[in-house]
Amino acid sequence: MTTIGRIAGVGRAAVANWRRRHPNFPAPAGGTATHPEFDRPAAVAWLLAHDKITVPSGVPSATLVLRADGTGRELRCRLDDPWLQLATDAADDDRISGWMSDQDADVLAALTAEGEGAAVRRLAAPGTVPLTVLGGARVIDRSRRGAGALRVTVSWPGALRGPLAPGQVGGPARHGVPHTAPGPECRCARQTCGGIVPTPYCPEHGATVEPVMAWHPGGGIRCAALPGH
């Protein structure tokens, strides 16, 4: 309970009081009756859900901004203690899981159930560049640990994932693959697929973009899966 108190900035007595008053306070994950030990992500999720803290202390988080194509509804949510798995084959799915409040989880499930799934306008997670997903995001798992934490897993087709365009709220970086390799004078930003993001001051591509390159609709393994590339 001392650890929970340290996260919330209160004393041990306050934590003991919350435990007595709230039946959904996380159950101990170990320790003894006198000195119980609690699962840290479960405790942080409960503190967030009950407005005891505003941000997780010392716990990494990911931010998702999703949009339902059919209705245009948007949701911005946070996944605490995230686990991100990115596919290496265009035929496989990406997935991310993390702890979140019941309210956000319900809205997320409803939004991703519309049509063919939601688009991820922006995904910011530890260990990767900002990403975007053109569609197909769905909730595939919801599970509880103890009495207050909800862990949610979201999945989408890996072929629809690409790097986020810089300076935009969401959407893939618009880039193309030159018909010939960029020369030493090229000033364009390079993509991992071999494509470039043309810039107006590039002497090779600035004024003659269309004739010299084929546009890619996305990025990452989406580009690698296109015919001819």
JSON list of C-alpha atoms in Angstrom, two decimals:
[
{"chain": "A", "resi": 1, "resn": "MET", "atom": "CA", "xyz": [0.00, 0.00, 0.00]},
{"chain": "A", "resi": 2, "resn": "THR", "atom": "CA", "xyz": [2.98, 2.26, 0.49]},
{"chain": "A", "resi": 3, "resn": "THR", "atom": "CA", "xyz": [3.76, 2.04, -3.23]},
{"chain": "A", "resi": 4, "resn": "ILE", "atom": "CA", "xyz": [0.18, 3.00, -4.17]},
{"chain": "A", "resi": 5, "resn": "GLY", "atom": "CA", "xyz": [0.33, 5.90, -1.74]},
{"chain": "A", "resi": 6, "resn": "ARG", "atom": "CA", "xyz": [3.60, 7.05, -3.30]},
{"chain": "A", "resi": 7, "resn": "ILE", "atom": "CA", "xyz": [2.02, 6.99, -6.79]},
{"chain": "A", "resi": 8, "resn": "ALA", "atom": "CA", "xyz": [-1.02, 8.97, -5.59]},
{"chain": "A", "resi": 9, "resn": "GLY", "atom": "CA", "xyz": [0.92, 11.26, -3.28]},
{"chain": "A", "resi": 10, "resn": "VAL", "atom": "CA", "xyz": [-0.94, 10.21, -0.12]},
{"chain": "A", "resi": 11, "resn": "GLY", "atom": "CA", "xyz": [-0.15, 8.29, 3.03]},
{"chain": "A", "resi": 12, "resn": "ARG", "atom": "CA", "xyz": [-0.68, 4.60, 3.78]},
{"chain": "A", "resi": 13, "resn": "ALA", "atom": "CA", "xyz": [-3.77, 5.40, 5.88]},
{"chain": "A", "resi": 14, "resn": "ALA", "atom": "CA", "xyz": [-5.51, 7.03, 2.91]},
{"chain": "A", "resi": 15, "resn": "VAL", "atom": "CA", "xyz": [-4.86, 3.97, 0.75]},
{"chain": "A", "resi": 16, "resn": "ALA", "atom": "CA", "xyz": [-6.21, 1.68, 3.50]},
{"chain": "A", "resi": 17, "resn": "ASN", "atom": "CA", "xyz": [-9.33, 3.86, 3.65]},
{"chain": "A", "resi": 18, "resn": "TRP", "atom": "CA", "xyz": [-9.86, 3.58, -0.14]},
{"chain": "A", "resi": 19, "resn": "ARG", "atom": "CA", "xyz": [-9.49, -0.18, 0.14]},
{"chain": "A", "resi": 20, "resn": "ARG", "atom": "CA", "xyz": [-12.20, -0.38, 2.83]},
{"chain": "A", "resi": 21, "resn": "ARG", "atom": "CA", "xyz": [-14.62, 1.99, 1.13]},
{"chain": "A", "resi": 22, "resn": "HIS", "atom": "CA", "xyz": [-14.37, 0.79, -2.49]},
{"chain": "A", "resi": 23, "resn": "PRO", "atom": "CA", "xyz": [-15.32, -2.81, -3.23]},
{"chain": "A", "resi": 24, "resn": "ASN", "atom": "CA", "xyz": [-13.66, -2.61, -6.65]},
{"chain": "A", "resi": 25, "resn": "PHE", "atom": "CA", "xyz": [-10.25, -1.68, -5.22]},
{"chain": "A", "resi": 26, "resn": "PRO", "atom": "CA", "xyz": [-7.64, -4.01, -6.78]},
{"chain": "A", "resi": 27, "resn": "ALA", "atom": "CA", "xyz": [-7.17, -7.29, -4.95]},
{"chain": "A", "resi": 28, "resn": "PRO", "atom": "CA", "xyz": [-3.68, -8.03, -3.60]},
{"chain": "A", "resi": 29, "resn": "ALA", "atom": "CA", "xyz": [-1.41, -9.86, -6.03]},
{"chain": "A", "resi": 30, "resn": "GLY", "atom": "CA", "xyz": [0.88, -11.17, -3.29]},
{"chain": "A", "resi": 31, "resn": "GLY", "atom": "CA", "xyz": [2.44, -10.34, 0.06]},
{"chain": "A", "resi": 32, "resn": "THR", "atom": "CA", "xyz": [0.71, -10.95, 3.37]},
{"chain": "A", "resi": 33, "resn": "ALA", "atom": "CA", "xyz": [-2.49, -9.79, 5.06]},
{"chain": "A", "resi": 34, "resn": "THR", "atom": "CA", "xyz": [-0.46, -7.21, 6.97]},
{"chain": "A", "resi": 35, "resn": "HIS", "atom": "CA", "xyz": [1.71, -6.12, 4.07]},
{"chain": "A", "resi": 36, "resn": "PRO", "atom": "CA", "xyz": [-0.20, -6.83, 0.83]},
{"chain": "A", "resi": 37, "resn": "GLU", "atom": "CA", "xyz": [1.44, -6.30, -2.55]},
{"chain": "A", "resi": 38, "resn": "PHE", "atom": "CA", "xyz": [-0.57, -4.97, -5.49]},
{"chain": "A", "resi": 39, "resn": "ASP", "atom": "CA", "xyz": [-0.14, -5.23, -9.25]},
{"chain": "A", "resi": 40, "resn": "ARG", "atom": "CA", "xyz": [1.18, -1.80, -10.30]},
{"chain": "A", "resi": 41, "resn": "PRO", "atom": "CA", "xyz": [-0.74, -1.47, -13.63]},
{"chain": "A", "resi": 42, "resn": "ALA", "atom": "CA", "xyz": [-3.97, -2.54, -11.88]},
{"chain": "A", "resi": 43, "resn": "ALA", "atom": "CA", "xyz": [-3.39, 0.03, -9.15]},
{"chain": "A", "resi": 44, "resn": "VAL", "atom": "CA", "xyz": [-2.64, 2.82, -11.63]},
{"chain": "A", "resi": 45, "resn": "ALA", "atom": "CA", "xyz": [-5.77, 1.96, -13.66]},
{"chain": "A", "resi": 46, "resn": "TRP", "atom": "CA", "xyz": [-7.91, 2.13, -10.50]},
{"chain": "A", "resi": 47, "resn": "LEU", "atom": "CA", "xyz": [-6.37, 5.45, -9.41]},
{"chain": "A", "resi": 48, "resn": "LEU", "atom": "CA", "xyz": [-7.01, 6.92, -12.86]},
{"chain": "A", "resi": 49, "resn": "ALA", "atom": "CA", "xyz": [-10.60, 5.65, -12.98]},
{"chain": "A", "resi": 50, "resn": "HIS", "atom": "CA", "xyz": [-11.36, 7.18, -9.55]},
{"chain": "A", "resi": 51, "resn": "ASP", "atom": "CA", "xyz": [-9.64, 10.53, -10.24]},
{"chain": "A", "resi": 52, "resn": "LYS", "atom": "CA", "xyz": [-6.96, 9.94, -7.61]},
{"chain": "A", "resi": 53, "resn": "ILE", "atom": "CA", "xyz": [-4.24, 10.78, -10.16]},
{"chain": "A", "resi": 54, "resn": "THR", "atom": "CA", "xyz": [-4.36, 12.51, -13.53]},
{"chain": "A", "resi": 55, "resn": "VAL", "atom": "CA", "xyz": [-1.42, 10.81, -15.24]},
{"chain": "A", "resi": 56, "resn": "PRO", "atom": "CA", "xyz": [0.31, 7.51, -14.54]},
{"chain": "A", "resi": 57, "resn": "SER", "atom": "CA", "xyz": [3.48, 8.00, -12.49]},
{"chain": "A", "resi": 58, "resn": "GLY", "atom": "CA", "xyz": [6.45, 6.14, -13.91]},
{"chain": "A", "resi": 59, "resn": "VAL", "atom": "CA", "xyz": [4.25, 3.98, -16.17]},
{"chain": "A", "resi": 60, "resn": "PRO", "atom": "CA", "xyz": [4.74, 4.30, -19.96]},
{"chain": "A", "resi": 61, "resn": "SER", "atom": "CA", "xyz": [1.68, 4.98, -22.08]},
{"chain": "A", "resi": 62, "resn": "ALA", "atom": "CA", "xyz": [0.57, 5.00, -25.70]},
{"chain": "A", "resi": 63, "resn": "THR", "atom": "CA", "xyz": [-1.87, 7.42, -27.30]},
{"chain": "A", "resi": 64, "resn": "LEU", "atom": "CA", "xyz": [-4.41, 6.35, -29.92]},
{"chain": "A", "resi": 65, "resn": "VAL", "atom": "CA", "xyz": [-6.54, 8.69, -32.04]},
{"chain": "A", "resi": 66, "resn": "LEU", "atom": "CA", "xyz": [-9.14, 6.69, -33.96]},
{"chain": "A", "resi": 67, "resn": "ARG", "atom": "CA", "xyz": [-11.81, 7.66, -36.48]},
{"chain": "A", "resi": 68, "resn": "ALA", "atom": "CA", "xyz": [-14.81, 5.67, -37.69]},
{"chain": "A", "resi": 69, "resn": "ASP", "atom": "CA", "xyz": [-15.04, 6.03, -41.46]},
{"chain": "A", "resi": 70, "resn": "GLY", "atom": "CA", "xyz": [-18.80, 5.58, -41.57]},
{"chain": "A", "resi": 71, "resn": "THR", "atom": "CA", "xyz": [-19.83, 8.20, -39.01]},
{"chain": "A", "resi": 72, "resn": "GLY", "atom": "CA", "xyz": [-16.69, 10.29, -38.67]},
{"chain": "A", "resi": 73, "resn": "ARG", "atom": "CA", "xyz": [-16.72, 9.84, -34.88]},
{"chain": "A", "resi": 74, "resn": "GLU", "atom": "CA", "xyz": [-13.32, 10.20, -33.25]},
{"chain": "A", "resi": 75, "resn": "LEU", "atom": "CA", "xyz": [-11.82, 8.98, -30.00]},
{"chain": "A", "resi": 76, "resn": "ARG", "atom": "CA", "xyz": [-8.56, 9.92, -28.32]},
{"chain": "A", "resi": 77, "resn": "CYS", "atom": "CA", "xyz": [-7.55, 7.44, -25.64]},
{"chain": "A", "resi": 78, "resn": "ARG", "atom": "CA", "xyz": [-4.52, 6.31, -23.67]},
{"chain": "A", "resi": 79, "resn": "LEU", "atom": "CA", "xyz": [-3.24, 2.80, -23.11]},
{"chain": "A", "resi": 80, "resn": "ASP", "atom": "CA", "xyz": [-1.08, 2.47, -20.00]},
{"chain": "A", "resi": 81, "resn": "ASP", "atom": "CA", "xyz": [1.82, 0.01, -19.83]},
{"chain": "A", "resi": 82, "resn": "PRO", "atom": "CA", "xyz": [1.38, -0.74, -23.56]},
{"chain": "A", "resi": 83, "resn": "TRP", "atom": "CA", "xyz": [2.63, -3.78, -25.46]},
{"chain": "A", "resi": 84, "resn": "LEU", "atom": "CA", "xyz": [2.95, -3.22, -29.23]},
{"chain": "A", "resi": 85, "resn": "GLN", "atom": "CA", "xyz": [3.54, -6.01, -31.73]},
{"chain": "A", "resi": 86, "resn": "LEU", "atom": "CA", "xyz": [4.14, -4.93, -35.34]},
{"chain": "A", "resi": 87, "resn": "ALA", "atom": "CA", "xyz": [3.81, -7.51, -38.09]},
{"chain": "A", "resi": 88, "resn": "THR", "atom": "CA", "xyz": [6.74, -8.18, -40.39]},
{"chain": "A", "resi": 89, "resn": "ASP", "atom": "CA", "xyz": [4.54, -9.69, -43.10]},
{"chain": "A", "resi": 90, "resn": "ALA", "atom": "CA", "xyz": [1.82, -7.80, -44.95]},
{"chain": "A", "resi": 91, "resn": "ALA", "atom": "CA", "xyz": [-0.56, -10.74, -44.46]},
{"chain": "A", "resi": 92, "resn": "ASP", "atom": "CA", "xyz": [-0.38, -10.53, -40.65]},
{"chain": "A", "resi": 93, "resn": "ASP", "atom": "CA", "xyz": [-1.98, -8.21, -38.11]},
{"chain": "A", "resi": 94, "resn": "ASP", "atom": "CA", "xyz": [-0.45, -5.65, -35.78]},
{"chain": "A", "resi": 95, "resn": "ARG", "atom": "CA", "xyz": [-1.74, -5.43, -32.23]},
{"chain": "A", "resi": 96, "resn": "ILE", "atom": "CA", "xyz": [-1.40, -3.23, -29.19]},
{"chain": "A", "resi": 97, "resn": "SER", "atom": "CA", "xyz": [-2.66, -3.88, -25.67]},
{"chain": "A", "resi": 98, "resn": "GLY", "atom": "CA", "xyz": [-2.74, -1.77, -22.54]},
{"chain": "A", "resi": 99, "resn": "TRP", "atom": "CA", "xyz": [-4.70, -0.77, -19.46]},
{"chain": "A", "resi": 100, "resn": "MET", "atom": "CA", "xyz": [-7.54, 1.73, -19.82]},
{"chain": "A", "resi": 101, "resn": "SER", "atom": "CA", "xyz": [-10.70, 2.92, -18.08]},
{"chain": "A", "resi": 102, "resn": "ASP", "atom": "CA", "xyz": [-14.01, 1.12, -18.56]},
{"chain": "A", "resi": 103, "resn": "GLN", "atom": "CA", "xyz": [-15.54, 4.23, -20.13]},
{"chain": "A", "resi": 104, "resn": "ASP", "atom": "CA", "xyz": [-12.83, 4.59, -22.79]},
{"chain": "A", "resi": 105, "resn": "ALA", "atom": "CA", "xyz": [-12.90, 0.84, -23.42]},
{"chain": "A", "resi": 106, "resn": "ASP", "atom": "CA", "xyz": [-16.66, 0.91, -24.07]},
{"chain": "A", "resi": 107, "resn": "VAL", "atom": "CA", "xyz": [-16.40, 3.85, -26.48]},
{"chain": "A", "resi": 108, "resn": "LEU", "atom": "CA", "xyz": [-13.43, 2.22, -28.22]},
{"chain": "A", "resi": 109, "resn": "ALA", "atom": "CA", "xyz": [-15.30, -1.07, -28.67]},
{"chain": "A", "resi": 110, "resn": "ALA", "atom": "CA", "xyz": [-18.36, 0.70, -30.13]},
{"chain": "A", "resi": 111, "resn": "LEU", "atom": "CA", "xyz": [-16.31, 2.85, -32.49]},
{"chain": "A", "resi": 112, "resn": "THR", "atom": "CA", "xyz": [-14.20, 0.00, -33.86]},
{"chain": "A", "resi": 113, "resn": "ALA", "atom": "CA", "xyz": [-17.30, -2.19, -34.34]},
{"chain": "A", "resi": 114, "resn": "GLU", "atom": "CA", "xyz": [-18.68, 0.20, -36.97]},
{"chain": "A", "resi": 115, "resn": "GLY", "atom": "CA", "xyz": [-18.34, -0.90, -40.59]},
{"chain": "A", "resi": 116, "resn": "GLU", "atom": "CA", "xyz": [-15.01, -2.47, -41.46]},
{"chain": "A", "resi": 117, "resn": "GLY", "atom": "CA", "xyz": [-13.26, -1.11, -38.39]},
{"chain": "A", "resi": 118, "resn": "ALA", "atom": "CA", "xyz": [-11.77, 2.26, -37.50]},
{"chain": "A", "resi": 119, "resn": "ALA", "atom": "CA", "xyz": [-8.81, 4.12, -38.92]},
{"chain": "A", "resi": 120, "resn": "VAL", "atom": "CA", "xyz": [-6.00, 5.00, -36.53]},
{"chain": "A", "resi": 121, "resn": "ARG", "atom": "CA", "xyz": [-5.28, 8.65, -37.23]},
{"chain": "A", "resi": 122, "resn": "ARG", "atom": "CA", "xyz": [-2.30, 8.61, -34.91]},
{"chain": "A", "resi": 123, "resn": "LEU", "atom": "CA", "xyz": [-0.52, 6.04, -32.75]},
{"chain": "A", "resi": 124, "resn": "ALA", "atom": "CA", "xyz": [2.25, 7.27, -30.48]},
{"chain": "A", "resi": 125, "resn": "ALA", "atom": "CA", "xyz": [3.87, 4.48, -28.48]},
{"chain": "A", "resi": 126, "resn": "PRO", "atom": "CA", "xyz": [7.26, 3.91, -26.81]},
{"chain": "A", "resi": 127, "resn": "GLY", "atom": "CA", "xyz": [9.86, 2.37, -29.08]},
{"chain": "A", "resi": 128, "resn": "THR", "atom": "CA", "xyz": [8.42, 3.36, -32.46]},
{"chain": "A", "resi": 129, "resn": "VAL", "atom": "CA", "xyz": [7.93, 6.40, -34.67]},
{"chain": "A", "resi": 130, "resn": "PRO", "atom": "CA", "xyz": [4.38, 7.85, -34.82]},
{"chain": "A", "resi": 131, "resn": "LEU", "atom": "CA", "xyz": [2.24, 5.55, -36.95]},
{"chain": "A", "resi": 132, "resn": "THR", "atom": "CA", "xyz": [-1.08, 5.68, -38.77]},
{"chain": "A", "resi": 133, "resn": "VAL", "atom": "CA", "xyz": [-3.43, 2.93, -39.96]},
{"chain": "A", "resi": 134, "resn": "LEU", "atom": "CA", "xyz": [-5.74, 3.38, -42.94]},
{"chain": "A", "resi": 135, "resn": "GLY", "atom": "CA", "xyz": [-8.53, 1.21, -41.45]},
{"chain": "A", "resi": 136, "resn": "GLY", "atom": "CA", "xyz": [-9.55, -2.12, -40.01]},
{"chain": "A", "resi": 137, "resn": "ALA", "atom": "CA", "xyz": [-8.79, -1.46, -36.32]},
{"chain": "A", "resi": 138, "resn": "ARG", "atom": "CA", "xyz": [-10.91, -3.58, -33.96]},
{"chain": "A", "resi": 139, "resn": "VAL", "atom": "CA", "xyz": [-10.96, -4.56, -30.29]},
{"chain": "A", "resi": 140, "resn": "ILE", "atom": "CA", "xyz": [-10.12, -8.26, -30.11]},
{"chain": "A", "resi": 141, "resn": "ASP", "atom": "CA", "xyz": [-9.77, -8.78, -26.36]},
{"chain": "A", "resi": 142, "resn": "ARG", "atom": "CA", "xyz": [-10.86, -7.28, -23.02]},
{"chain": "A", "resi": 143, "resn": "SER", "atom": "CA", "xyz": [-9.70, -8.84, -19.78]},
{"chain": "A", "resi": 144, "resn": "ARG", "atom": "CA", "xyz": [-9.63, -7.89, -16.11]},
{"chain": "A", "resi": 145, "resn": "ARG", "atom": "CA", "xyz": [-7.01, -8.51, -13.49]},
{"chain": "A", "resi": 146, "resn": "GLY", "atom": "CA", "xyz": [-8.24, -8.13, -9.95]},
{"chain": "A", "resi": 147, "resn": "ALA", "atom": "CA", "xyz": [-11.18, -5.81, -9.41]},
{"chain": "A", "resi": 148, "resn": "GLY", "atom": "CA", "xyz": [-10.53, -2.60, -11.29]},
{"chain": "A", "resi": 149, "resn": "ALA", "atom": "CA", "xyz": [-8.07, -2.92, -14.13]},
{"chain": "A", "resi": 150, "resn": "LEU", "atom": "CA", "xyz": [-9.20, -3.52, -17.70]},
{"chain": "A", "resi": 151, "resn": "ARG", "atom": "CA", "xyz": [-6.66, -4.53, -20.33]},
{"chain": "A", "resi": 152, "resn": "VAL", "atom": "CA", "xyz": [-7.73, -4.01, -23.93]},
{"chain": "A", "resi": 153, "resn": "THR", "atom": "CA", "xyz": [-6.14, -5.35, -27.11]},
{"chain": "A", "resi": 154, "resn": "VAL", "atom": "CA", "xyz": [-6.65, -3.62, -30.48]},
{"chain": "A", "resi": 155, "resn": "SER", "atom": "CA", "xyz": [-5.67, -5.23, -33.78]},
{"chain": "A", "resi": 156, "resn": "TRP", "atom": "CA", "xyz": [-5.50, -4.06, -37.41]},
{"chain": "A", "resi": 157, "resn": "PRO", "atom": "CA", "xyz": [-4.08, -5.36, -40.72]},
{"chain": "A", "resi": 158, "resn": "GLY", "atom": "CA", "xyz": [-0.34, -4.79, -40.81]},
{"chain": "A", "resi": 159, "resn": "ALA", "atom": "CA", "xyz": [-0.58, -4.00, -44.53]},
{"chain": "A", "resi": 160, "resn": "LEU", "atom": "CA", "xyz": [-2.54, -0.83, -43.74]},
{"chain": "A", "resi": 161, "resn": "ARG", "atom": "CA", "xyz": [0.01, 0.60, -41.28]},
{"chain": "A", "resi": 162, "resn": "GLY", "atom": "CA", "xyz": [2.51, 3.25, -42.21]},
{"chain": "A", "resi": 163, "resn": "PRO", "atom": "CA", "xyz": [4.53, 6.15, -40.79]},
{"chain": "A", "resi": 164, "resn": "LEU", "atom": "CA", "xyz": [2.59, 9.27, -39.87]},
{"chain": "A", "resi": 165, "resn": "ALA", "atom": "CA", "xyz": [3.03, 12.32, -42.05]},
{"chain": "A", "resi": 166, "resn": "PRO", "atom": "CA", "xyz": [5.00, 14.99, -40.14]},
{"chain": "A", "resi": 167, "resn": "GLY", "atom": "CA", "xyz": [3.09, 18.08, -39.08]},
{"chain": "A", "resi": 168, "resn": "GLN", "atom": "CA", "xyz": [-0.35, 16.54, -39.54]},
{"chain": "A", "resi": 169, "resn": "VAL", "atom": "CA", "xyz": [-3.03, 15.42, -37.09]},
{"chain": "A", "resi": 170, "resn": "GLY", "atom": "CA", "xyz": [-3.16, 12.06, -38.83]},
{"chain": "A", "resi": 171, "resn": "GLY", "atom": "CA", "xyz": [-2.76, 10.24, -42.12]},
{"chain": "A", "resi": 172, "resn": "PRO", "atom": "CA", "xyz": [0.10, 8.51, -43.93]},
{"chain": "A", "resi": 173, "resn": "ALA", "atom": "CA", "xyz": [3.11, 10.30, -45.33]},
{"chain": "A", "resi": 174, "resn": "ARG", "atom": "CA", "xyz": [2.53, 10.86, -49.07]},
{"chain": "A", "resi": 175, "resn": "HIS", "atom": "CA", "xyz": [5.60, 9.62, -50.82]},
{"chain": "A", "resi": 176, "resn": "GLY", "atom": "CA", "xyz": [6.70, 7.93, -54.01]},
{"chain": "A", "resi": 177, "resn": "VAL", "atom": "CA", "xyz": [9.35, 5.67, -55.47]},
{"chain": "A", "resi": 178, "resn": "PRO", "atom": "CA", "xyz": [11.53, 7.32, -58.13]},
{"chain": "A", "resi": 179, "resn": "HIS", "atom": "CA", "xyz": [11.82, 5.51, -61.44]},
{"chain": "A", "resi": 180, "resn": "THR", "atom": "CA", "xyz": [15.59, 6.00, -61.13]},
{"chain": "A", "resi": 181, "resn": "ALA", "atom": "CA", "xyz": [17.64, 6.10, -57.95]},
{"chain": "A", "resi": 182, "resn": "PRO", "atom": "CA", "xyz": [17.94, 9.58, -56.42]},
{"chain": "A", "resi": 183, "resn": "GLY", "atom": "CA", "xyz": [21.18, 11.28, -57.37]},
{"chain": "A", "resi": 184, "resn": "PRO", "atom": "CA", "xyz": [23.62, 13.22, -55.18]},
{"chain": "A", "resi": 185, "resn": "GLU", "atom": "CA", "xyz": [21.62, 16.43, -55.63]},
{"chain": "A", "resi": 186, "resn": "CYS", "atom": "CA", "xyz": [18.41, 14.96, -54.17]},
{"chain": "A", "resi": 187, "resn": "ARG", "atom": "CA", "xyz": [17.26, 16.79, -51.03]},
{"chain": "A", "resi": 188, "resn": "CYS", "atom": "CA", "xyz": [14.10, 14.75, -50.39]},
{"chain": "A", "resi": 189, "resn": "ALA", "atom": "CA", "xyz": [13.41, 12.86, -47.14]},
{"chain": "A", "resi": 190, "resn": "ARG", "atom": "CA", "xyz": [13.89, 9.09, -47.53]},
{"chain": "A", "resi": 191, "resn": "GLN", "atom": "CA", "xyz": [11.39, 6.39, -46.48]},
{"chain": "A", "resi": 192, "resn": "THR", "atom": "CA", "xyz": [12.30, 2.89, -45.31]},
{"chain": "A", "resi": 193, "resn": "CYS", "atom": "CA", "xyz": [10.59, 1.37, -48.36]},
{"chain": "A", "resi": 194, "resn": "GLY", "atom": "CA", "xyz": [12.99, 3.20, -50.68]},
{"chain": "A", "resi": 195, "resn": "GLY", "atom": "CA", "xyz": [10.53, 5.97, -51.44]},
{"chain": "A", "resi": 196, "resn": "ILE", "atom": "CA", "xyz": [11.04, 9.69, -50.95]},
{"chain": "A", "resi": 197, "resn": "VAL", "atom": "CA", "xyz": [8.95, 12.57, -49.70]},
{"chain": "A", "resi": 198, "resn": "PRO", "atom": "CA", "xyz": [9.47, 15.23, -52.40]},
{"chain": "A", "resi": 199, "resn": "THR", "atom": "CA", "xyz": [10.40, 18.71, -51.34]},
{"chain": "A", "resi": 200, "resn": "PRO", "atom": "CA", "xyz": [9.95, 21.85, -53.47]},
{"chain": "A", "resi": 201, "resn": "TYR", "atom": "CA", "xyz": [13.62, 22.83, -53.26]},
{"chain": "A", "resi": 202, "resn": "CYS", "atom": "CA", "xyz": [14.94, 19.46, -54.48]},
{"chain": "A", "resi": 203, "resn": "PRO", "atom": "CA", "xyz": [16.68, 20.05, -57.85]},
{"chain": "A", "resi": 204, "resn": "GLU", "atom": "CA", "xyz": [15.76, 16.53, -58.99]},
{"chain": "A", "resi": 205, "resn": "HIS", "atom": "CA", "xyz": [12.15, 16.19, -57.88]},
{"chain": "A", "resi": 206, "resn": "GLY", "atom": "CA", "xyz": [10.82, 19.54, -56.75]},
{"chain": "A", "resi": 207, "resn": "ALA", "atom": "CA", "xyz": [9.15, 20.65, -60.00]},
{"chain": "A", "resi": 208, "resn": "THR", "atom": "CA", "xyz": [8.81, 17.35, -61.87]},
{"chain": "A", "resi": 209, "resn": "VAL", "atom": "CA", "xyz": [7.33, 14.96, -59.35]},
{"chain": "A", "resi": 210, "resn": "GLU", "atom": "CA", "xyz": [4.65, 13.18, -61.37]},
{"chain": "A", "resi": 211, "resn": "PRO", "atom": "CA", "xyz": [6.77, 12.04, -64.37]},
{"chain": "A", "resi": 212, "resn": "VAL", "atom": "CA", "xyz": [9.64, 10.69, -62.29]},
{"chain": "A", "resi": 213, "resn": "MET", "atom": "CA", "xyz": [8.00, 8.65, -59.54]},
{"chain": "A", "resi": 214, "resn": "ALA", "atom": "CA", "xyz": [5.10, 6.34, -58.74]},
{"chain": "A", "resi": 215, "resn": "TRP", "atom": "CA", "xyz": [3.10, 7.24, -55.64]},
{"chain": "A", "resi": 216, "resn": "HIS", "atom": "CA", "xyz": [2.74, 4.82, -52.76]},
{"chain": "A", "resi": 217, "resn": "PRO", "atom": "CA", "xyz": [-0.56, 4.97, -50.86]},
{"chain": "A", "resi": 218, "resn": "GLY", "atom": "CA", "xyz": [0.94, 4.14, -47.47]},
{"chain": "A", "resi": 219, "resn": "GLY", "atom": "CA", "xyz": [4.19, 3.17, -45.80]},
{"chain": "A", "resi": 220, "resn": "GLY", "atom": "CA", "xyz": [6.09, 0.41, -44.06]},
{"chain": "A", "resi": 221, "resn": "ILE", "atom": "CA", "xyz": [5.14, -3.12, -45.06]},
{"chain": "A", "resi": 222, "resn": "ARG", "atom": "CA", "xyz": [2.20, -1.74, -47.06]},
{"chain": "A", "resi": 223, "resn": "CYS", "atom": "CA", "xyz": [4.71, -0.38, -49.56]},
{"chain": "A", "resi": 224, "resn": "ALA", "atom": "CA", "xyz": [6.69, -3.62, -49.55]},
{"chain": "A", "resi": 225, "resn": "ALA", "atom": "CA", "xyz": [3.54, -5.56, -50.46]},
{"chain": "A", "resi": 226, "resn": "LEU", "atom": "CA", "xyz": [2.69, -3.50, -53.56]},
{"chain": "A", "resi": 227, "resn": "PRO", "atom": "CA", "xyz": [3.21, -5.24, -56.92]},
{"chain": "A", "resi": 228, "resn": "GLY", "atom": "CA", "xyz": [6.55, -4.44, -58.45]},
{"chain": "A", "resi": 229, "resn": "HIS", "atom": "CA", "xyz": [8.20, -3.22, -55.22]}
]
